[in-house]
Short mmCIF file of C-alpha atoms in Angstrom, two decimals:
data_model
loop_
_atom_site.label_atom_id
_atom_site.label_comp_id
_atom_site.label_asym_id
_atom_site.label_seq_id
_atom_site.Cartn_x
_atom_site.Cartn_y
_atom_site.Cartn_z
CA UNK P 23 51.70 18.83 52.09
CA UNK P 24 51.21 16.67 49.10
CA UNK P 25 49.73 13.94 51.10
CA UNK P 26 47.12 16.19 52.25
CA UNK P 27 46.24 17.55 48.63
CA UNK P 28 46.12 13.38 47.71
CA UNK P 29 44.27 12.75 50.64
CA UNK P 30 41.76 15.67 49.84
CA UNK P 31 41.31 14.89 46.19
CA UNK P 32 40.79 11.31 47.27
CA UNK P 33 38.20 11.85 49.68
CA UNK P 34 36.47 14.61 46.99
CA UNK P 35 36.18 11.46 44.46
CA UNK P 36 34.45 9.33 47.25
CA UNK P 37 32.13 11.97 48.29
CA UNK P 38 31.55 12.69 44.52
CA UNK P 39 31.03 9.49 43.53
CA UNK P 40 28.83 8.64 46.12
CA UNK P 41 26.39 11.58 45.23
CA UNK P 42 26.57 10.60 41.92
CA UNK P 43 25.50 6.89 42.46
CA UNK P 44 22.68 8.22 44.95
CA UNK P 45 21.32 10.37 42.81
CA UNK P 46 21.29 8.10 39.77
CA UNK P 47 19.57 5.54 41.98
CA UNK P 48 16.88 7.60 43.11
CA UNK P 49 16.52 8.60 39.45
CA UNK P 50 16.12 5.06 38.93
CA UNK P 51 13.66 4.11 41.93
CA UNK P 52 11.48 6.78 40.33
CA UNK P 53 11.33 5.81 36.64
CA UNK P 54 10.62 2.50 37.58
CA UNK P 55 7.59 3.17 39.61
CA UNK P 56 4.55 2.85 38.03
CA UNK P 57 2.55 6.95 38.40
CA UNK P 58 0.04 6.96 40.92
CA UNK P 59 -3.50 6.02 39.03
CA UNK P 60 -6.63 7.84 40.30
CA UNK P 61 -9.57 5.05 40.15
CA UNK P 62 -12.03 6.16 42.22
CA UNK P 63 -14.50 7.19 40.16
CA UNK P 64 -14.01 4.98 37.34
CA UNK P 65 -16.49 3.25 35.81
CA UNK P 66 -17.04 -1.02 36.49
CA UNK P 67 -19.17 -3.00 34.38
CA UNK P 68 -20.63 -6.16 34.69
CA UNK P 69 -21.83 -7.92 31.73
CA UNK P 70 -25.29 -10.36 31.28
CA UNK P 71 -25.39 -12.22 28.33
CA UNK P 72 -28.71 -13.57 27.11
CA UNK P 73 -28.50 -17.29 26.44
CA UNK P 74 -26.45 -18.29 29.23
CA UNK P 75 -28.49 -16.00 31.93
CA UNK P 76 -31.66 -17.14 30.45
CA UNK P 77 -33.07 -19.85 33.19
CA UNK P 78 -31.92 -17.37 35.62
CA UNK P 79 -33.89 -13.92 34.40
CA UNK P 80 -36.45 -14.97 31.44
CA UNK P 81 -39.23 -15.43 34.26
CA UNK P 82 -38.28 -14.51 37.40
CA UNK P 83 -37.49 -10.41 38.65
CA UNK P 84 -36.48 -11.67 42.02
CA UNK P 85 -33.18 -13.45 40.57
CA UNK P 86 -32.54 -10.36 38.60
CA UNK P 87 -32.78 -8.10 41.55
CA UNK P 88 -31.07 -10.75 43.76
CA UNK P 89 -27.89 -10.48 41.41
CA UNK P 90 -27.58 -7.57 40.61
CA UNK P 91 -27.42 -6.80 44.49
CA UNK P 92 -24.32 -9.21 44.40
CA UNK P 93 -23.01 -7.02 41.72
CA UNK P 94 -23.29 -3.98 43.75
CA UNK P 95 -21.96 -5.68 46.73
CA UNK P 96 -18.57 -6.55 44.34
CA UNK P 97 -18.46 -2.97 43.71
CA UNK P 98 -19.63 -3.06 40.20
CA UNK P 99 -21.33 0.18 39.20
CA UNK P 100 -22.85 -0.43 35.75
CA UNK P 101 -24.62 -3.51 34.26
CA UNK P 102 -24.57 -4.29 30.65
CA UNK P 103 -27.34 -6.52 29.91
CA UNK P 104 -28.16 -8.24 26.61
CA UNK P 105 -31.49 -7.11 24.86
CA UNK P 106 -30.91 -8.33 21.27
CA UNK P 107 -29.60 -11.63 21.16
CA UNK P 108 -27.66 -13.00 18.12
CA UNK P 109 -30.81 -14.49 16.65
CA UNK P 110 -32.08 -10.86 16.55
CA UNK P 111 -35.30 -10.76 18.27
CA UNK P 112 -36.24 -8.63 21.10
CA UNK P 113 -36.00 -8.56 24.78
CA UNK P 114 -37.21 -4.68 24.79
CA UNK P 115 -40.32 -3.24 23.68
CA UNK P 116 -40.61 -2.80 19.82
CA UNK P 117 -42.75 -3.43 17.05
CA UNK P 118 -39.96 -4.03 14.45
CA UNK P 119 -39.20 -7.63 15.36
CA UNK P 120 -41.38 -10.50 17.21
CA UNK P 121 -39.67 -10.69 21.06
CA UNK P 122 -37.44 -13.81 22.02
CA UNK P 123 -39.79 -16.93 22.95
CA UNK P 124 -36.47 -19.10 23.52
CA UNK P 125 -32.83 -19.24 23.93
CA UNK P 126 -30.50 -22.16 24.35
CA UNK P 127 -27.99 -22.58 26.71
CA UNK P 128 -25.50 -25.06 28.17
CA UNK P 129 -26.09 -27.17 30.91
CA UNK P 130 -23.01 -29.38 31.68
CA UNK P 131 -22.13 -29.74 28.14
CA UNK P 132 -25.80 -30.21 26.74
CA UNK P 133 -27.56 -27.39 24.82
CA UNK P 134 -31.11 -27.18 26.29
CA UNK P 135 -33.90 -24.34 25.48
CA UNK P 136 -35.63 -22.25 27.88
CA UNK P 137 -38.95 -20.87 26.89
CA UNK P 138 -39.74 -17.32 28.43
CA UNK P 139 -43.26 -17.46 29.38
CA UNK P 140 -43.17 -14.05 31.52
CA UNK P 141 -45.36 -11.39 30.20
CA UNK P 142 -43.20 -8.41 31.65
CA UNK P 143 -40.58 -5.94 30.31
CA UNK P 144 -37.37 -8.45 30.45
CA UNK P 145 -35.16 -4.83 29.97
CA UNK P 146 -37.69 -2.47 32.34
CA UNK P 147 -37.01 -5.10 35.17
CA UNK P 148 -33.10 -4.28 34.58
CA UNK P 149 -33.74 -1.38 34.71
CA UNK P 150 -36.06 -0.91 37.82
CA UNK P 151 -33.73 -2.97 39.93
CA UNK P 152 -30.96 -1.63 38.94
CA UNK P 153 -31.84 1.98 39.48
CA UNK P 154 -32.84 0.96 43.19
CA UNK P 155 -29.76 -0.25 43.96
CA UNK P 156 -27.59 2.36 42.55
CA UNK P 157 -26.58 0.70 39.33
CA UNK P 158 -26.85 2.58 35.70
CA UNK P 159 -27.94 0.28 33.03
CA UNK P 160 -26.80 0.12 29.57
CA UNK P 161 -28.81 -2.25 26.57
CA UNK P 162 -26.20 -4.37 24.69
CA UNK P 163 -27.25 -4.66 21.10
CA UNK P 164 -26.07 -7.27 19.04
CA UNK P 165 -26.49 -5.35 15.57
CA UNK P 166 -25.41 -6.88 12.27
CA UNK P 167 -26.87 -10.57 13.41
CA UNK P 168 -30.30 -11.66 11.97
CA UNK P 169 -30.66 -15.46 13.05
CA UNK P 170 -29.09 -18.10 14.83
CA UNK P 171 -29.36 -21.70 14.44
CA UNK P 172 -28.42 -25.23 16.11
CA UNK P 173 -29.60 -28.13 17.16
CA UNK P 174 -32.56 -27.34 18.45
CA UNK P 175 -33.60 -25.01 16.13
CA UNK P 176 -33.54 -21.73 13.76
CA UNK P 177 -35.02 -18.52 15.30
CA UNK P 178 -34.75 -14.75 13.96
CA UNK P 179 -35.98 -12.72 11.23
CA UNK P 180 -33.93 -14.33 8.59
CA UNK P 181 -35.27 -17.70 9.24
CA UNK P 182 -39.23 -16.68 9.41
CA UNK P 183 -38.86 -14.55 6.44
CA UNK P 184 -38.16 -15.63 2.94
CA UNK P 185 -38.75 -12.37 1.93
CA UNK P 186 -35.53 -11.26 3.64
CA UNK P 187 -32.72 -13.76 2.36
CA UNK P 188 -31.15 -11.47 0.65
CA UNK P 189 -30.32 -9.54 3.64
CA UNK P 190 -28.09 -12.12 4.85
CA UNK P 191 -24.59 -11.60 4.10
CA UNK P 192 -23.01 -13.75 0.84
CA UNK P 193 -20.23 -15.42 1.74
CA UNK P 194 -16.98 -16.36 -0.07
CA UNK P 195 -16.05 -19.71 0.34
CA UNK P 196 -12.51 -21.62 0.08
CA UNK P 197 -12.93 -22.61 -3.23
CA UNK P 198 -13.65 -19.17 -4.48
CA UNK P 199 -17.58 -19.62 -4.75
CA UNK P 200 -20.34 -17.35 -2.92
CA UNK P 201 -22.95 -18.39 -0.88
CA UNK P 202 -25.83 -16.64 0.71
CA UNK P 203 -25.24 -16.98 4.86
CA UNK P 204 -28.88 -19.18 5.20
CA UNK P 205 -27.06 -21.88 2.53
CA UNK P 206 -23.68 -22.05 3.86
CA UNK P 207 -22.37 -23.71 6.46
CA UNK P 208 -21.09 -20.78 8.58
CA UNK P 209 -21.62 -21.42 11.89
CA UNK P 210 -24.83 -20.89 14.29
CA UNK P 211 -25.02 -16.95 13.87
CA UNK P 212 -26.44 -15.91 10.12
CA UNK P 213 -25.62 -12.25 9.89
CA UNK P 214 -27.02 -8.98 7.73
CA UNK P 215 -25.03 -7.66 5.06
CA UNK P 216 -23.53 -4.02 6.58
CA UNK P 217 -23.65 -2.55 3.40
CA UNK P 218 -27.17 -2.89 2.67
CA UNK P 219 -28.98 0.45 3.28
CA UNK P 220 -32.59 -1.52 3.88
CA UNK P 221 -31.20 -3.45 6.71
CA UNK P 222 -28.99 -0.55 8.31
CA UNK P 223 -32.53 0.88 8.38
CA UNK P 224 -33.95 -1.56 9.95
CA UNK P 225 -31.35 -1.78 12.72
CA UNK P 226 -31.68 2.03 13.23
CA UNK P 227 -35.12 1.65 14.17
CA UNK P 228 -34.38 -0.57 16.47
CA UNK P 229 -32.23 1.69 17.98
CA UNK P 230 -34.52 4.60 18.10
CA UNK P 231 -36.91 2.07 19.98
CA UNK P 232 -34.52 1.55 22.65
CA UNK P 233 -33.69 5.17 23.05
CA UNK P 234 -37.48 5.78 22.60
CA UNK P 235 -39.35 3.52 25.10
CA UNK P 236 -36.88 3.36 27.67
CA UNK P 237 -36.18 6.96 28.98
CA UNK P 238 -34.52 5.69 31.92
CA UNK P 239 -31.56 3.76 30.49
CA UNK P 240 -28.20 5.00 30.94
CA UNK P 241 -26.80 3.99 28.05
CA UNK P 242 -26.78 1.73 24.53
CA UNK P 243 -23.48 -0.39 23.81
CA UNK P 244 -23.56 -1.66 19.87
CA UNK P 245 -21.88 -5.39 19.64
CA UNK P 246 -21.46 -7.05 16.83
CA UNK P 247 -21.01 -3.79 14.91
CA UNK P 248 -19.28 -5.37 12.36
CA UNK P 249 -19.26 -7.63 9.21
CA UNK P 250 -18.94 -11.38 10.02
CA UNK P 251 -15.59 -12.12 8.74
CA UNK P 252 -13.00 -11.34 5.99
CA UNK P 253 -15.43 -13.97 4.40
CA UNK P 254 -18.19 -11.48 4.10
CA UNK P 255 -19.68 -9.55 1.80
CA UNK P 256 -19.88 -10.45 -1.37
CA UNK P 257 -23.07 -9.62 -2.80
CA UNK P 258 -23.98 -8.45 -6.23
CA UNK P 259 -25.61 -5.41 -4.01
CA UNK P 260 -22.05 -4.97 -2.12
CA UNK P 261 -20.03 -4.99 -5.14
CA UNK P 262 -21.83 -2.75 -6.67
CA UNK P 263 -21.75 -0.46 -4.03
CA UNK P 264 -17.91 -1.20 -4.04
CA UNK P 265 -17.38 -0.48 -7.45
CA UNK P 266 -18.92 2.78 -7.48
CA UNK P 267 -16.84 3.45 -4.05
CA UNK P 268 -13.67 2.85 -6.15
CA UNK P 269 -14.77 4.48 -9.62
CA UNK P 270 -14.33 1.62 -11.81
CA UNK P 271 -16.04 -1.71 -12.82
CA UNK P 272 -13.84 -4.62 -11.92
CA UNK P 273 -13.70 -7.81 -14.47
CA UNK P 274 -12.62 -10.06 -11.45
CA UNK P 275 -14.89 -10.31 -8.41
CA UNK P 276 -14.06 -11.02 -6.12
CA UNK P 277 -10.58 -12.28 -6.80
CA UNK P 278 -9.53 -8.57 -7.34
CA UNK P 279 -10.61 -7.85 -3.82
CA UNK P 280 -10.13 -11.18 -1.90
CA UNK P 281 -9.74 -14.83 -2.43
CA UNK P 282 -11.03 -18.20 -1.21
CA UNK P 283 -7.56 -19.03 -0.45
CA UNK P 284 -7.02 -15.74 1.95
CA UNK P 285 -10.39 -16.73 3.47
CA UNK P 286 -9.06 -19.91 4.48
CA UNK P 287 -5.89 -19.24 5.77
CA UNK P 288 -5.19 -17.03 8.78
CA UNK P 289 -2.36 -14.82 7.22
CA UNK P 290 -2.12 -12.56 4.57
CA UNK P 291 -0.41 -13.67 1.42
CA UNK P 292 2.89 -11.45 -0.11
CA UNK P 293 1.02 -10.28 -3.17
CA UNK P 294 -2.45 -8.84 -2.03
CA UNK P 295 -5.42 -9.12 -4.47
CA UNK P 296 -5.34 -5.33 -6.57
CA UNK P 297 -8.01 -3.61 -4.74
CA UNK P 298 -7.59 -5.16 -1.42
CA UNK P 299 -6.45 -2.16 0.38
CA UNK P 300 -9.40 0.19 -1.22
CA UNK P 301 -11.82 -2.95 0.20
CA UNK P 302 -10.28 -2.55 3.65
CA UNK P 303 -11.60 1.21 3.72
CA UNK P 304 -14.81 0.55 2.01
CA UNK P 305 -16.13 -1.16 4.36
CA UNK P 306 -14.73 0.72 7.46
CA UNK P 307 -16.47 3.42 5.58
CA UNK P 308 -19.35 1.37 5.79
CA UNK P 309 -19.60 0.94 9.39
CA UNK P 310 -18.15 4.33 10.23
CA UNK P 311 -21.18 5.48 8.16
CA UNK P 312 -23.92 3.29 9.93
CA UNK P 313 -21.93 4.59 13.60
CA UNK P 314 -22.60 8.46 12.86
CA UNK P 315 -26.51 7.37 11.82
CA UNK P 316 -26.66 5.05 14.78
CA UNK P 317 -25.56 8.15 17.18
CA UNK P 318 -27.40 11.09 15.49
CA UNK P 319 -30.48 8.93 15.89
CA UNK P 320 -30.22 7.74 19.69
CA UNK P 321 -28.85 11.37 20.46
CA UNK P 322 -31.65 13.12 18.45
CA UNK P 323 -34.09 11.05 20.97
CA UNK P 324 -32.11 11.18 24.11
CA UNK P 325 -28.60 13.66 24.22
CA UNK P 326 -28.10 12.44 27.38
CA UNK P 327 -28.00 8.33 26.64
CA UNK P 328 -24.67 7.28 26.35
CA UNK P 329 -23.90 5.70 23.03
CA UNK P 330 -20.99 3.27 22.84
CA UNK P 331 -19.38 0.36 21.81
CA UNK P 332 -17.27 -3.34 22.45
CA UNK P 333 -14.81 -4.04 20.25
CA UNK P 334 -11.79 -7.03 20.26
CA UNK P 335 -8.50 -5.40 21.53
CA UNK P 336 -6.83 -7.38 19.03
CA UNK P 337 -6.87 -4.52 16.08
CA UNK P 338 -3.77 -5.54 14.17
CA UNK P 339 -5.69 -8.41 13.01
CA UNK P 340 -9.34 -6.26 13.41
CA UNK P 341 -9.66 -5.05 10.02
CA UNK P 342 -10.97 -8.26 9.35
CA UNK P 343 -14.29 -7.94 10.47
CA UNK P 344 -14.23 -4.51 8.74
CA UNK P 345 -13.66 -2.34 11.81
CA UNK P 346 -11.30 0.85 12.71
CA UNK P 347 -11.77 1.55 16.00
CA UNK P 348 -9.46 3.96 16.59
CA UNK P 349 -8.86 7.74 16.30
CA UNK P 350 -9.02 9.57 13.30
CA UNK P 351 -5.40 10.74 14.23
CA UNK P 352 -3.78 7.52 14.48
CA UNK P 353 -2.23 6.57 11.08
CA UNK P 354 -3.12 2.66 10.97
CA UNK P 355 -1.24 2.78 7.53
CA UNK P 356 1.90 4.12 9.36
CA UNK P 357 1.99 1.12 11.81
CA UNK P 358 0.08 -1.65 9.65
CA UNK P 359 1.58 -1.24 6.08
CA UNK P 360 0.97 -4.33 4.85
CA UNK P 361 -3.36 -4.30 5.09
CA UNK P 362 -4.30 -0.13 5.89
CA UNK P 363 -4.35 2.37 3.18
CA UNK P 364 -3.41 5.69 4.15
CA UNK P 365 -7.36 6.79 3.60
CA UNK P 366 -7.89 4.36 6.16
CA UNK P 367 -7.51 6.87 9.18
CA UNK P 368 -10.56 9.02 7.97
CA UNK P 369 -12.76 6.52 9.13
CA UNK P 370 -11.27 5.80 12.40
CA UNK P 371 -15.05 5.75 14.47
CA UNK P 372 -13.66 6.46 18.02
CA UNK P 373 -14.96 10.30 18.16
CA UNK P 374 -18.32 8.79 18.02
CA UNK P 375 -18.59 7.22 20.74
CA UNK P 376 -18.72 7.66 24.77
CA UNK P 377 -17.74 4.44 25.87
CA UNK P 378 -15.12 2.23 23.50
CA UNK P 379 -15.54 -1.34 25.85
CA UNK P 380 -12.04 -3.14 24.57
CA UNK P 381 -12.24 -6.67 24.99
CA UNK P 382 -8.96 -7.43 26.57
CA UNK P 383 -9.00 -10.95 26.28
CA UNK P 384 -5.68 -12.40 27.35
CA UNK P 385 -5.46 -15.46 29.24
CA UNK P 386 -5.14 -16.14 33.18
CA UNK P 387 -1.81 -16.00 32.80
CA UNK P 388 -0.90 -13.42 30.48
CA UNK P 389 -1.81 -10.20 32.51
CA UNK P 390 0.87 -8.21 32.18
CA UNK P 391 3.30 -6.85 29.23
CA UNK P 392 2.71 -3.92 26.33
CA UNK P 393 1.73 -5.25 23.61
CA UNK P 394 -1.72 -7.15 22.29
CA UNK P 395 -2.64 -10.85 24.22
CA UNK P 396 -1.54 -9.44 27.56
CA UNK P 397 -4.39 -7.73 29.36
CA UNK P 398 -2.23 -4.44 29.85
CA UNK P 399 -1.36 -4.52 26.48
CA UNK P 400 -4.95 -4.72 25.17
CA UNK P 401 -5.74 -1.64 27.52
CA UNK P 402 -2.66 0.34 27.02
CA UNK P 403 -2.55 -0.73 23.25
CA UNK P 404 -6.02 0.72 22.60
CA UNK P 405 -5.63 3.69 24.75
CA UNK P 406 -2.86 4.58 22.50
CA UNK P 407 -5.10 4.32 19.30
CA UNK P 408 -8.23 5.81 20.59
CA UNK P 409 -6.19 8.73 22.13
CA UNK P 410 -8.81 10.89 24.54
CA UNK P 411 -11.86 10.55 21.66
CA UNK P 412 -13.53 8.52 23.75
CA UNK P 413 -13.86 6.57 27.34
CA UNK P 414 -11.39 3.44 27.13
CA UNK P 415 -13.14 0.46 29.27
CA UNK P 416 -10.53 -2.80 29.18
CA UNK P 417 -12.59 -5.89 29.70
CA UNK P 418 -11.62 -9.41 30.46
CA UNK P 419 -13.61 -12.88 29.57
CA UNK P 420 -13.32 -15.24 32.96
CA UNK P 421 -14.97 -18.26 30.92
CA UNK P 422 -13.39 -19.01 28.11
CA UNK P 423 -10.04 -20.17 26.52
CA UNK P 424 -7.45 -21.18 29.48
CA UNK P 425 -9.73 -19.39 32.04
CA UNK P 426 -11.99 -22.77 31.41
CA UNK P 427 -8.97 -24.96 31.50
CA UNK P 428 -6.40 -23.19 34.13
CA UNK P 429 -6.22 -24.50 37.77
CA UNK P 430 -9.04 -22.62 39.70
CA UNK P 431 -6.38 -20.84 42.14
CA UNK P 432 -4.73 -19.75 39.70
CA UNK P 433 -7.26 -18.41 37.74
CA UNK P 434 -9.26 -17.08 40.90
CA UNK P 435 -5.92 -14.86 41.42
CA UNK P 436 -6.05 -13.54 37.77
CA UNK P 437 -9.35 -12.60 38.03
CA UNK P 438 -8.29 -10.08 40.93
CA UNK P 439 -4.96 -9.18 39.25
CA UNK P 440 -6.89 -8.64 35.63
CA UNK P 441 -9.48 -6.24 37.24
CA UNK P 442 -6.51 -4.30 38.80
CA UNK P 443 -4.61 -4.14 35.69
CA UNK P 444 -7.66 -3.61 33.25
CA UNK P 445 -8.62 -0.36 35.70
CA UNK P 446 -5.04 0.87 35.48
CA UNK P 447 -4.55 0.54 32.25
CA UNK P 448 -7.60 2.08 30.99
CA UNK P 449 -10.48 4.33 32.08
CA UNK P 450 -12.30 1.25 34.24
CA UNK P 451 -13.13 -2.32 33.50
CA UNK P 452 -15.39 -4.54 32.80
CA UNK P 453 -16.49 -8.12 33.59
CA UNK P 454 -17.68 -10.79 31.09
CA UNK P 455 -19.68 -12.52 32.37
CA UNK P 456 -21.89 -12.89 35.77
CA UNK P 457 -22.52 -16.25 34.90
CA UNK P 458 -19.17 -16.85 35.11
CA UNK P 459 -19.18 -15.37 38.85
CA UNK P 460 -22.20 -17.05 39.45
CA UNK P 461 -20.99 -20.43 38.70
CA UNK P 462 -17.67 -20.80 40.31
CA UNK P 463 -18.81 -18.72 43.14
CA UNK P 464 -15.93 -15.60 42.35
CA UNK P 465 -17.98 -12.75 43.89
CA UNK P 466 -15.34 -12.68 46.21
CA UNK P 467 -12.70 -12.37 44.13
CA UNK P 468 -14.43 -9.62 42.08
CA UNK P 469 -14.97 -7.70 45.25
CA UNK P 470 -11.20 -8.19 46.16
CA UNK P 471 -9.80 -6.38 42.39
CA UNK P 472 -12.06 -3.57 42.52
CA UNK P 473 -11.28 -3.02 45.98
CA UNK P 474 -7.32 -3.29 45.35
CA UNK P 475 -7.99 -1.54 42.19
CA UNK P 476 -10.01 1.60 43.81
CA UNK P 477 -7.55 1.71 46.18
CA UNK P 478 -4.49 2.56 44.16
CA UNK P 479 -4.58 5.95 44.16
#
């Protein structure tokens, strides 16, 4: 008799234990599987820069209806095409600004400069060709850029008129001096001063032409909505401006704000300037402010054009440029202490817009992982910040960085496992850029991550 009872209490342990180890395995299996992810009818966008598409589209409709076939082919459902180049003229109809008569580009490592010579709407053909095949079509607007300028020349506003130098932005230098963007040496894009109320105006009527003369576009997506660095600026105009922002007159401009040393190096020293934190939010105030004009304006013309935006994904280091993104309810000063001001949330833009395009610009192999420089981490990172304000589109750049310098197969694969991941992650994807496709002949490869990525359901 009191083998049995052993023998039945041992075989009750075995039977226990082995529903308890099945169950917890199952519970396992399941938490580690990703949730299904809807994608059908998520948006895909293809993006068409300017310079490097010019010898393609300046003069000829037949290549721009020619690739944007190829894009619908890939499965791409929405083309963002270029319209206001960094040296701020016009490929749209407007009588604000004289319309682009050349771009550069590079041909095999040499800058060259295609005229346009075409008499036609460069934008209208986007969107008549686009519209026949399916496609919606959104303007990309570089905003806070007035000129641009290399070897082969200096075009835009800023270099034709004199009048308007002291749009550009003033920049603070390395050695704690300030320049005027058209004197320094700054690089090949000149841009406006954000905080100047003549040139926001400007910029808004610009925008109001778009939304005006083009009934038929699907949407307007603001780049370069932003100052040009943590170098920028520091105008007698801005600081006034700042100084009535703060309520006080400051005896140490602009070392109470930011230094030349700061500008130079790539971290943030242990003792900020004073006022550093109250700059910060000044001018995200700034551009918050010119994003609720920009929209009222476009939406006043058109409710139903989509207005939106492309940031960097990379917003821990964002505020930079003078930029929050994200949702009024996410407390940047909660999770970035050392640079955001708790005042810093109120001017979180991400309400304002319909579209937030995230560049999620991680390299070929760096596609998966949580936090920022991983594709997934750019998506799910901003996703996180934006919360549902607005339409989260993770993007990845197929040109540049180690996607130039990575072996082709491997790279070819990323671009398939990126547009998977980006859709996943996010609310779509998008592409930058065609000529990227177009050049290493990836159409294919394209085709193959939207499909897999429409697919996983």
């Amino acid at each position: 008799m009191k083998r049995a009872i052993l023998l039945f209490f041992y075989l009750s342990c075995i039977m226990s234990f082995s529903f308890c180890t099945a169950s917890k395995k199952t519970w396992e299996w399941e938490w580690d599987q990703e949730s299904p992810v809807d994608n059908s009818d998520k948006p895909r966008f293809i993006c068409i820069d300017a310079s490097a598409n010019f010898p393609d589209y300046a003069n000829s409709k037949e290549n721009i209806l020619r690739d944007l076939t190829l894009a619908k082919d890939a499965g791409f459902t929405d083309i963002q095409v270029l319209v206001r180049p960094t040296n701020g003229d016009a490929l749209f109809k407007t009588d604000k600004v004289d319309q682009v008569k050349w771009l550069s580009y590079w041909d095999n490592g040499v800058q060259r400069q295609l005229h346009r010579t075409a008499e036609w709407d460069y934008l209208e053909a986007f969107i008549e060709a686009g519209h026949s095949l399916g496609l919606k079509i959104h303007a990309l607007f570089d905003t806070f850029t007035g000129s641009r300028r290399n070897s082969l020349g200096h075009t835009g506003l800023l270099a034709r008129d004199p009048s308007k130098k002291h749009w550009a932005s003033s920049l603070l230098q390395a050695d704690g001096t300030i320049k005027n963007g058209l004197d320094a040496d700054a690089g090949e894009t000149v841009f406006f001063n954000p905080v100047h109320e003549e040139v926001q105006e400007y910029l808004l009527g610009l925008l109001e032409d778009l939304a005006t003369n083009y009934p038929d576009l699907d949407g307007i997506i603001i780049d370069r909505g932003r100052f040009a660095d943590l170098n920028s600026d520091f105008s007698d105009y801005t600081r006034a401006k700042f100084e009535q922002y703060i309520g006080t007159s400051l005896t140490n401009f602009p070392a109470d704000v930011v230094t030349g040393e700061m500008v130079a190096s790539s971290s943030l020293p242990s003792q900020l300037p004073p006022y550093f934190k109250e700059w910060i939010e000044f001018r995200a105030k700034t551009i918050y402010d010119f994003m609720g004009k920009a929209r009222s304006r476009v939406k006043a013309i058109n409710s139903k054009l989509n207005f939106s935006v492309y940031v960097g994904g990379w917003y821990s280091t964002y505020y930079t440029v003078g930029v929050n993104w994200a949702s009024k309810s996410f407390d940047a000063a909660k999770a970035y202490p050392k640079w955001a001001s708790s005042k810093l949330k109120d001017y979180g833009y991400a309400s304002l817009m319909d579209y937030i395009l995230i560049g999620a610009y991680a390299g070929p192999t760096r596609i998966y992982g949580d936090k920022e420089w991983s594709v997934q981490g750019f998506c799910l990172q901003a996703k996180d910040k934006i919360k549902s304000d607005a339409i989260v589109i993770g993007g990845i750049d197929i040109g540049n960085g180690a996607w130039a310098t990575t072996d082709r197969d491997i790279v070819n694969q990323a671009v398939v496992e990126s547009i998977v991941t980006a859709t996943n992650s996010s609310d779509g994807c998008f592409v930058f850029d065609i000529i990227h496709l177009k050049k290493r002949d990836q159409w294919a490869f394209a085709k193959e991550g939207i499909r897999k990525a429409s697919a996983a359901k």
